[in-house]
Amino acid sequence: MRIALVAALVLTSYFAYADEGQWQPYQMLSIADKLQQRGIDIPAAQLADLGQYPMNAVVSLGYCTASFVSPQGLVVTNHHCAYRGIQYNSKKEHNYLADGFLAHTQAEEPSAGPNERLYITEEVTNVTDKVLTNLSQEPLARFEGIQTNSKALVKECEVDSNYRCQVDSFHHGLEYYLTKRLIIRDVRLVYAPPETVGGFGGDIDNYEYPRHSGDFTFLRAYVGKDGKPAIFDKDNVPYQPKSYLTINPNGVKAGDGIFVAGYPGATSRYNLTSELQFASDWLYPTFAERYQLQIDTITLMGEIDKDIALKYAGTMASMANRMKKLNGLLDGFNATDIVGIKQQRENDFLAWLKQDPDANQNLIIDLEALLSEQHQQMQTNYFYKNALSSEMLTAASKLYRLAKERQKPNDKREPGYQLRDMKLFKADLKRIDSRFDPAVDKTLWLQDLQAYVRQPVRNTVFDNALSISENFEELESKVEGLYALTELTDQTKRLNWLTKKAIDFETSEDPFIRLAVAIHDTNMALEQSEKLLEGKLSSVRPEYMKAIIDYYKSNNWPVYPDANRTLRITYGMVDGYQSKDAMYKQPFTRLEGLLAKHTGKEPFNVPAKLLAAIKSDDLGKHRVTSVYQQPSNCQFMSCLDKPADFNSVPVNFLSSADTTGGNSGSPVFNGKGELVGLNFDSTYEAITKDWFFNPTITRAVHVDIRYILWMMDKVDHADNLIKELKLDEASLQQAAQTAANNADVANDTTHVKTVPTQSAETQLPQVNEPTLEQMGNSAKETTNAVADQVASAPVPQMISDGVVANEVTDNATEAKLPLTQ
């Protein structure tokens, strides 16, 4: 049953109260009053200054967020964000994914991989006028003009090769900003808990709450002895950041104001209703079909060959995350009439627009026509693009494209093929080996090829080049031959093609290179048609956004750009919520919840040393008596109820902060700007926030800093790292006093220690902890529902931001999609 009435009420009233907004730092001054109302005392002007604490300690991994927490370049982020680096160092003899990893000295810290980077944002400049100057009215020329102007700004910015600059579009091309970031190229693994801690609950708990995930990992940034960024070298030294975060070991309580800083990936809140309808009816279901097929395939092959399971661990985690999000989006669209909400808003906007005699009344009509063309383009090219999914064909196509691009002056080359891109280009070619198995790649490619030959929109050039057959045995034999004869599976030989000329490719006998050459012109023609459409949209969409912004301002609604991987700040409060099953979810979970869920089997397998520490009640100074303000706030429970003692370590907590994919690993700050947690997920009900922010159910899920410190202290004994951290001294004294008081209570003969049981987590009033049987049934229902709809047609991959995003290849279709968290 759709809760349209509730949604309608939310639509008319939520703006006045919601903690909505993924704000650019410079906008902090405009919402200073809202920050103060939430109890965020750090000056808005300080947050707006990227050169000051704490914003200069917040960094990007390129797909997740992290932050400096020591003067020796120590960085904390999510376990799932560092997954690729942990996997890179995992071997049969030491599986760090399964067992965890802790370096007791800096000499023991291994490289997280050749592709790992830290990006430190130093400057953000409005360059709208420079990007939009001297543009043609012809769509393709307009697109290329924007690209040319942007590349010129980037070139001017990157006079120092240690910096990476980029021009990003805001408000769908209404504004453009140039971001300058320092690149740290030597990133090392320092401390990661086992996957059974970092990913506790697995896919069953993903996007669910209550959660008990220790989703954290520590990395370290290294530079050359001269203090400048350098590639991995054993003689490199730890990077000394301009500032690093102070940690508050007392964390937060329910009702406390918090803010989150990070690099959210993509939202679609200003998109038209037709775009939401297209995503709901075609895009998301189609993607889900392919992901499920790939997940099932890799799972089966991984059960047979454990090396495959380890090599594709990151890919599987990423796809599972995306599948859960897609299902959540589709469920959310069914549960709440978001299409109706957005349509009503569009209708109200049009009524408002008609009151202005000078306004373009055809704004939406013109935009709808182009969006219809775009949707048709995506559907037409969909199966063909999937048919190019072989890892070896992708590598061959990129290498040949590079040879062709090198025939142009550097500033005329396409982004991704300029001199500035070559280090990452080469590193990506190397990294193929860490995520590639020929048997798996062949199987997945065959599935895509089968789907392609079963649909009517075929590409004659591709069919002829590959000698496509609708007979599966013939198709399989053809694919087997390509992999048997290619030399691209050998890294050394693959890298040799980096310096080859186009003629070398055109005369090669390597089957994948021959195929890449044959389809190159076809692919370039498709790319040109997409650029042409983007050029058309670059004229129409900004005009629409200008009108929408004026409309929002007339209603006193928050105006901020959709997420686009640039640095943002969001704020909120620690708060529970009433879930879809009508039960109130408390804002904090406890250690005892791990025992309640523990089965000894994945994904609910608590490591033995963690079990022992919980059962022995070895909490020390990390014990928390209460997570509620005194006196209790009736917002969080019945005023008739006396809150039970928490008497545990908080594991995860909820807040109303407005986050999405890319915010994974983002530091969560208290009102003083001290680190109190890490963002890592959203609740299932909140997944649709990428399209529409509903304050009553939108909740972000964070790892509590007290759980991280307890793990470091009592479980893994990471004493060397604890000494590096800057802990708030006043909070330390308070924690010590609290621990002493707790010890007195524990020694009281009238105090009885409760042995944790299945209901231990529910000692707080109204906590709704699902049983494992319920979770299993829910998972089965979801799986069966998807299985009933799964056809054999594969789908292009989305960009995943929350989990190992770079395991996936970007394409024009993927760039339109919200990112996972």
Coordinates of C-alpha atoms in Angstrom, one line a residue, residues 133-515:
T133 CA 32.7 31.8 -22.9
N134 CA 32.7 31.9 -26.7
L135 CA 30.4 28.8 -27.1
S136 CA 28.8 27.9 -30.4
Q137 CA 25.0 27.5 -30.7
E138 CA 25.6 24.3 -32.7
P139 CA 25.2 21.4 -30.1
L140 CA 28.3 19.3 -30.9
A141 CA 30.5 22.4 -31.2
R142 CA 29.0 23.7 -28.0
F143 CA 29.9 20.4 -26.2
E144 CA 33.4 20.5 -27.6
G145 CA 33.8 24.2 -26.6
I146 CA 32.9 23.4 -23.0
Q147 CA 35.4 20.5 -23.0
T148 CA 38.1 22.7 -24.6
N149 CA 37.6 25.5 -22.1
S150 CA 37.7 23.1 -19.3
K151 CA 40.9 21.4 -20.5
A152 CA 42.5 24.8 -20.8
L153 CA 41.7 25.6 -17.1
V154 CA 42.9 22.2 -16.0
K155 CA 46.2 22.7 -17.9
E156 CA 46.7 26.1 -16.3
C157 CA 46.0 24.6 -12.9
E158 CA 48.3 21.6 -13.2
V159 CA 51.6 23.4 -13.6
D160 CA 52.8 21.2 -10.8
S161 CA 52.5 17.5 -11.6
N162 CA 51.8 16.7 -8.0
Y163 CA 48.3 18.2 -8.4
R164 CA 45.2 16.9 -10.1
C165 CA 42.7 19.5 -11.2
Q166 CA 39.2 19.0 -12.7
V167 CA 36.3 21.1 -13.8
D168 CA 32.9 19.9 -12.5
S169 CA 29.5 20.9 -13.6
F170 CA 27.0 22.0 -10.9
H171 CA 23.2 22.3 -11.3
H172 CA 23.3 20.5 -14.7
G173 CA 25.7 23.0 -16.3
L174 CA 24.4 26.2 -14.8
E175 CA 27.7 26.6 -12.9
Y176 CA 31.2 25.2 -13.1
Y177 CA 33.9 24.9 -10.4
L178 CA 37.6 24.1 -10.7
T179 CA 39.0 21.9 -8.0
K180 CA 42.7 21.6 -7.2
R181 CA 43.8 18.5 -5.3
L182 CA 47.2 17.3 -4.1
I183 CA 47.8 13.7 -5.1
I184 CA 49.4 11.2 -2.6
R185 CA 50.6 8.3 -4.7
D186 CA 52.0 6.1 -2.0
V187 CA 49.2 4.7 0.2
R188 CA 49.9 1.8 2.6
L189 CA 47.8 -0.5 4.6
V190 CA 48.1 -0.1 8.4
Y191 CA 45.3 -1.8 10.3
A192 CA 42.2 -3.6 9.1
P193 CA 39.9 -5.8 11.2
P194 CA 38.8 -9.2 9.7
E195 CA 36.0 -9.0 7.1
T196 CA 33.7 -10.7 9.6
V197 CA 34.0 -7.5 11.7
G198 CA 34.3 -4.9 8.9
G199 CA 31.5 -6.4 6.9
F200 CA 29.6 -8.1 9.8
G201 CA 26.1 -9.1 8.6
G202 CA 27.1 -9.1 4.9
D203 CA 24.5 -8.6 2.3
I204 CA 21.7 -9.5 4.7
D205 CA 22.5 -6.5 7.0
N206 CA 23.5 -4.2 4.1
Y207 CA 21.2 -1.1 4.2
E208 CA 19.5 -2.5 7.2
Y209 CA 19.3 -1.5 10.8
P210 CA 20.1 -2.4 13.6
R211 CA 23.7 -2.8 12.4
H212 CA 26.8 -4.1 14.2
S213 CA 29.5 -3.4 11.6
G214 CA 33.1 -2.5 12.4
D215 CA 33.4 -0.9 9.0
F216 CA 36.8 0.8 9.5
T217 CA 40.4 0.6 8.3
F218 CA 43.5 2.7 8.8
L219 CA 45.8 3.6 5.9
R220 CA 48.9 5.8 5.8
A221 CA 50.0 8.4 3.3
Y222 CA 53.7 8.4 2.3
V223 CA 55.8 10.9 0.3
G224 CA 59.4 11.2 -0.8
K225 CA 62.1 12.4 1.6
D226 CA 61.7 15.9 0.1
G227 CA 58.1 15.9 1.3
K228 CA 56.7 15.8 -2.2
P229 CA 54.3 13.1 -3.5
A230 CA 56.1 10.1 -5.0
I231 CA 55.3 6.5 -6.1
F232 CA 55.9 3.7 -3.6
D233 CA 59.5 3.4 -2.4
K234 CA 60.8 1.8 0.7
D235 CA 62.6 5.0 1.6
N236 CA 59.5 7.2 1.5
V237 CA 58.5 8.9 4.7
P238 CA 55.0 9.5 6.2
Y239 CA 53.2 12.5 4.9
Q240 CA 52.7 15.3 7.4
P241 CA 49.2 16.8 6.9
K242 CA 48.4 20.4 7.5
S243 CA 46.0 19.3 10.2
Y244 CA 44.5 16.1 11.6
L245 CA 41.3 15.3 13.4
T246 CA 40.9 15.4 17.2
I247 CA 39.0 12.4 18.4
N248 CA 36.4 12.6 21.1
P249 CA 36.5 9.3 22.9
N250 CA 33.1 10.0 24.6
G251 CA 31.3 10.1 21.2
V252 CA 27.8 11.5 21.0
K253 CA 24.4 11.0 22.6
A254 CA 20.9 10.9 21.1
G255 CA 19.9 14.4 20.1
D256 CA 23.4 15.7 19.6
G257 CA 24.1 17.8 16.5
I258 CA 26.6 16.3 14.1
F259 CA 28.0 17.1 10.7
V260 CA 29.6 15.0 8.0
A261 CA 32.1 16.1 5.4
G262 CA 32.9 14.0 2.3
Y263 CA 32.6 13.4 -1.4
P264 CA 29.1 12.2 -2.2
G265 CA 28.8 10.6 -5.7
A266 CA 25.6 11.4 -7.4
T267 CA 22.0 12.3 -6.6
S268 CA 19.1 13.1 -8.9
R269 CA 16.9 15.4 -6.8
Y270 CA 16.4 18.0 -9.5
N271 CA 15.7 15.5 -12.3
L272 CA 12.3 15.4 -14.0
T273 CA 9.6 12.9 -13.1
S274 CA 10.0 11.2 -16.5
E275 CA 13.6 10.4 -15.6
L276 CA 12.5 8.8 -12.3
Q277 CA 9.9 6.9 -14.2
F278 CA 12.4 5.7 -16.7
A279 CA 14.8 4.6 -13.9
S280 CA 12.0 2.8 -12.1
D281 CA 10.4 1.1 -15.1
W282 CA 13.5 0.1 -17.2
L283 CA 16.9 1.2 -16.0
Y284 CA 17.0 -0.2 -12.4
P285 CA 15.2 -3.5 -13.2
T286 CA 17.4 -4.1 -16.2
F287 CA 20.6 -3.5 -14.3
A288 CA 19.4 -5.7 -11.4
E289 CA 18.9 -8.7 -13.8
R290 CA 22.5 -8.5 -15.0
Y291 CA 24.0 -8.0 -11.6
Q292 CA 22.1 -11.0 -10.2
L293 CA 23.3 -13.2 -13.1
Q294 CA 26.9 -12.1 -12.6
I295 CA 26.7 -12.6 -8.8
D296 CA 25.3 -16.1 -9.2
T297 CA 28.0 -17.0 -11.8
I298 CA 31.0 -15.7 -9.8
T299 CA 29.6 -17.3 -6.6
L300 CA 29.4 -20.7 -8.3
M301 CA 32.8 -20.5 -9.8
G302 CA 34.3 -19.2 -6.6
E303 CA 32.9 -22.2 -4.7
I304 CA 34.8 -24.4 -7.1
D305 CA 38.0 -22.4 -7.1
K306 CA 39.0 -20.5 -4.0
D307 CA 41.5 -18.4 -5.9
I308 CA 38.7 -17.0 -8.0
A309 CA 36.7 -16.2 -4.8
L310 CA 39.6 -14.2 -3.4
K311 CA 40.4 -12.5 -6.7
Y312 CA 36.8 -11.4 -7.3
A313 CA 36.0 -10.6 -3.6
G314 CA 36.0 -6.9 -4.3
T315 CA 34.0 -7.2 -7.4
M316 CA 31.4 -9.4 -5.6
A317 CA 31.2 -7.0 -2.7
S318 CA 30.6 -4.1 -5.1
M319 CA 27.9 -5.9 -7.1
A320 CA 26.1 -7.2 -4.0
N321 CA 26.0 -3.7 -2.7
R322 CA 24.6 -2.3 -5.9
M323 CA 22.0 -5.1 -6.1
K324 CA 20.8 -4.3 -2.6
K325 CA 20.6 -0.6 -3.4
L326 CA 18.7 -1.3 -6.7
N327 CA 16.2 -3.5 -4.8
G328 CA 15.9 -0.8 -2.2
L329 CA 15.2 1.8 -4.8
L330 CA 12.6 -0.3 -6.5
D331 CA 11.0 -1.2 -3.1
G332 CA 11.0 2.5 -2.1
F333 CA 9.3 3.5 -5.3
N334 CA 6.6 0.9 -4.6
A335 CA 6.2 1.9 -0.9
T336 CA 6.0 5.6 -1.4
D337 CA 4.5 7.4 -4.3
I338 CA 7.7 9.3 -5.1
V339 CA 6.7 9.6 -8.8
G340 CA 3.4 11.3 -7.6
I341 CA 5.3 13.6 -5.3
K342 CA 7.7 14.7 -8.0
Q343 CA 4.9 15.1 -10.5
Q344 CA 3.0 17.3 -8.1
R345 CA 6.0 19.5 -7.6
E346 CA 6.5 19.8 -11.3
N347 CA 2.9 20.8 -11.7
D348 CA 3.3 23.4 -8.9
F349 CA 6.5 24.7 -10.6
L350 CA 4.7 25.1 -13.9
A351 CA 1.8 27.0 -12.2
W352 CA 4.4 29.3 -10.6
L353 CA 6.2 29.8 -14.0
K354 CA 3.0 30.8 -15.7
Q355 CA 2.8 33.8 -13.4
D356 CA 5.9 35.2 -15.1
P357 CA 5.0 36.6 -18.6
D358 CA 8.7 36.8 -19.5
A359 CA 9.5 33.2 -18.6
N360 CA 10.0 30.4 -21.2
Q361 CA 6.8 28.4 -20.8
N362 CA 8.3 25.6 -22.9
L363 CA 11.1 24.8 -20.5
I364 CA 9.9 21.3 -19.5
I365 CA 8.5 20.5 -23.0
D366 CA 11.9 21.2 -24.6
L367 CA 13.8 19.3 -21.9
E368 CA 11.4 16.3 -22.0
A369 CA 12.0 16.0 -25.8
L370 CA 15.7 15.7 -25.3
L371 CA 15.3 13.3 -22.3
S372 CA 13.1 11.0 -24.4
E373 CA 15.9 11.0 -27.1
Q374 CA 18.4 10.2 -24.4
H375 CA 16.4 7.3 -23.0
Q376 CA 15.9 5.9 -26.5
Q377 CA 19.7 6.2 -27.1
M378 CA 20.5 4.3 -23.9
Q379 CA 18.1 1.5 -24.7
T380 CA 19.3 1.2 -28.3
N381 CA 23.0 1.0 -27.4
Y382 CA 22.5 -1.0 -24.3
F383 CA 23.1 -4.6 -25.4
Y384 CA 25.8 -3.7 -27.8
K385 CA 27.8 -1.9 -25.1
N386 CA 27.4 -5.0 -22.9
A387 CA 28.7 -7.1 -25.7
L388 CA 32.0 -5.3 -25.4
S389 CA 32.5 -6.2 -21.7
S390 CA 35.4 -8.6 -22.0
E391 CA 38.3 -7.3 -19.9
M392 CA 40.7 -8.1 -22.7
L393 CA 38.6 -6.3 -25.4
T394 CA 38.3 -3.3 -23.1
A395 CA 42.1 -3.2 -22.7
A396 CA 42.7 -3.6 -26.4
S397 CA 40.1 -0.9 -27.2
K398 CA 41.7 1.6 -24.7
L399 CA 45.2 0.9 -26.0
Y400 CA 44.2 1.4 -29.7
R401 CA 42.3 4.6 -28.7
L402 CA 45.4 5.8 -27.0
A403 CA 47.5 5.2 -30.1
K404 CA 45.0 7.2 -32.1
E405 CA 44.7 10.0 -29.6
R406 CA 48.5 10.4 -29.5
Q407 CA 48.3 11.5 -33.2
K408 CA 46.7 14.8 -31.9
P409 CA 48.3 17.6 -29.9
N410 CA 48.0 16.8 -26.2
D411 CA 45.3 19.5 -25.5
K412 CA 43.1 18.1 -28.3
R413 CA 43.1 14.6 -26.9
E414 CA 40.1 13.2 -25.1
P415 CA 40.1 13.3 -21.3
G416 CA 41.7 10.0 -20.1
Y417 CA 44.2 10.0 -22.9
Q418 CA 46.3 13.1 -22.2
L419 CA 49.8 13.0 -20.8
R420 CA 48.3 13.8 -17.3
D421 CA 46.4 10.5 -17.4
M422 CA 49.3 8.2 -18.3
K423 CA 50.3 7.1 -14.8
L424 CA 46.8 6.0 -13.9
F425 CA 46.4 4.5 -17.4
K426 CA 49.4 2.3 -17.0
A427 CA 48.5 1.4 -13.4
D428 CA 45.1 0.4 -14.5
L429 CA 46.5 -2.0 -17.1
K430 CA 48.7 -3.5 -14.4
R431 CA 45.8 -3.9 -12.0
I432 CA 43.9 -6.1 -14.4
D433 CA 45.8 -9.1 -13.0
S434 CA 44.5 -8.6 -9.5
R435 CA 40.9 -8.8 -10.6
F436 CA 41.0 -11.0 -13.7
D437 CA 40.6 -14.7 -14.3
P438 CA 40.2 -15.9 -17.9
A439 CA 37.6 -18.5 -17.1
V440 CA 35.4 -16.0 -15.3
D441 CA 35.9 -13.3 -17.9
K442 CA 35.0 -15.7 -20.7
T443 CA 31.9 -16.9 -18.9
L444 CA 30.6 -13.4 -18.1
W445 CA 31.4 -12.2 -21.6
L446 CA 29.5 -15.1 -23.1
Q447 CA 26.5 -14.2 -21.1
D448 CA 26.6 -10.7 -22.4
L449 CA 27.1 -11.9 -26.0
Q450 CA 24.1 -14.3 -25.7
A451 CA 21.9 -11.5 -24.5
Y452 CA 23.1 -9.4 -27.4
V453 CA 22.3 -12.0 -30.1
R454 CA 18.8 -12.6 -28.7
Q455 CA 17.7 -9.0 -29.1
P456 CA 16.9 -7.2 -32.4
V457 CA 19.2 -4.2 -32.3
R458 CA 22.4 -5.6 -33.8
N459 CA 25.6 -3.9 -35.0
T460 CA 26.6 -5.2 -38.4
V461 CA 30.3 -4.2 -38.0
F462 CA 30.6 -6.0 -34.6
D463 CA 28.7 -9.1 -35.9
N464 CA 31.0 -9.4 -38.9
A465 CA 34.2 -8.7 -36.9
L466 CA 33.5 -11.3 -34.3
S467 CA 31.7 -13.7 -36.8
I468 CA 28.7 -13.7 -34.3
S469 CA 26.7 -16.8 -34.3
E470 CA 23.3 -17.4 -32.6
N471 CA 24.5 -21.0 -32.0
F472 CA 25.8 -21.1 -28.5
E473 CA 28.4 -23.9 -29.2
E474 CA 29.8 -21.9 -32.1
L475 CA 29.9 -18.7 -30.1
E476 CA 31.6 -20.4 -27.2
S477 CA 34.2 -21.9 -29.5
K478 CA 34.9 -18.5 -31.0
V479 CA 35.4 -16.9 -27.6
E480 CA 37.6 -19.8 -26.4
G481 CA 39.8 -19.1 -29.5
L482 CA 40.2 -15.4 -28.8
Y483 CA 41.4 -16.0 -25.2
A484 CA 43.7 -18.9 -26.3
L485 CA 45.4 -16.8 -29.0
T486 CA 45.7 -13.4 -27.3
E487 CA 48.9 -12.1 -25.6
L488 CA 47.1 -9.4 -23.7
T489 CA 46.6 -11.7 -20.7
D490 CA 50.4 -11.4 -20.1
Q491 CA 51.0 -8.1 -18.2
T492 CA 54.4 -7.4 -19.8
K493 CA 53.2 -7.9 -23.3
R494 CA 50.0 -5.9 -22.5
L495 CA 52.1 -3.0 -21.3
N496 CA 54.3 -3.1 -24.4
W497 CA 51.3 -1.9 -26.4
L498 CA 51.4 1.5 -24.5
T499 CA 54.1 2.8 -26.9
K500 CA 52.8 1.2 -30.1
K501 CA 51.6 3.3 -33.1
A502 CA 48.2 2.9 -34.6
I503 CA 49.6 1.1 -37.6
D504 CA 51.0 -1.6 -35.2
F505 CA 47.5 -2.3 -34.0
E506 CA 46.1 -2.3 -37.5
T507 CA 48.5 -4.9 -38.7
S508 CA 48.4 -7.0 -35.5
E509 CA 47.4 -10.7 -35.5
D510 CA 46.2 -10.6 -31.8
P511 CA 42.5 -11.4 -32.0
F512 CA 41.4 -8.9 -29.4
I513 CA 43.4 -6.1 -30.9
R514 CA 42.0 -7.0 -34.4
L515 CA 38.5 -6.8 -32.9

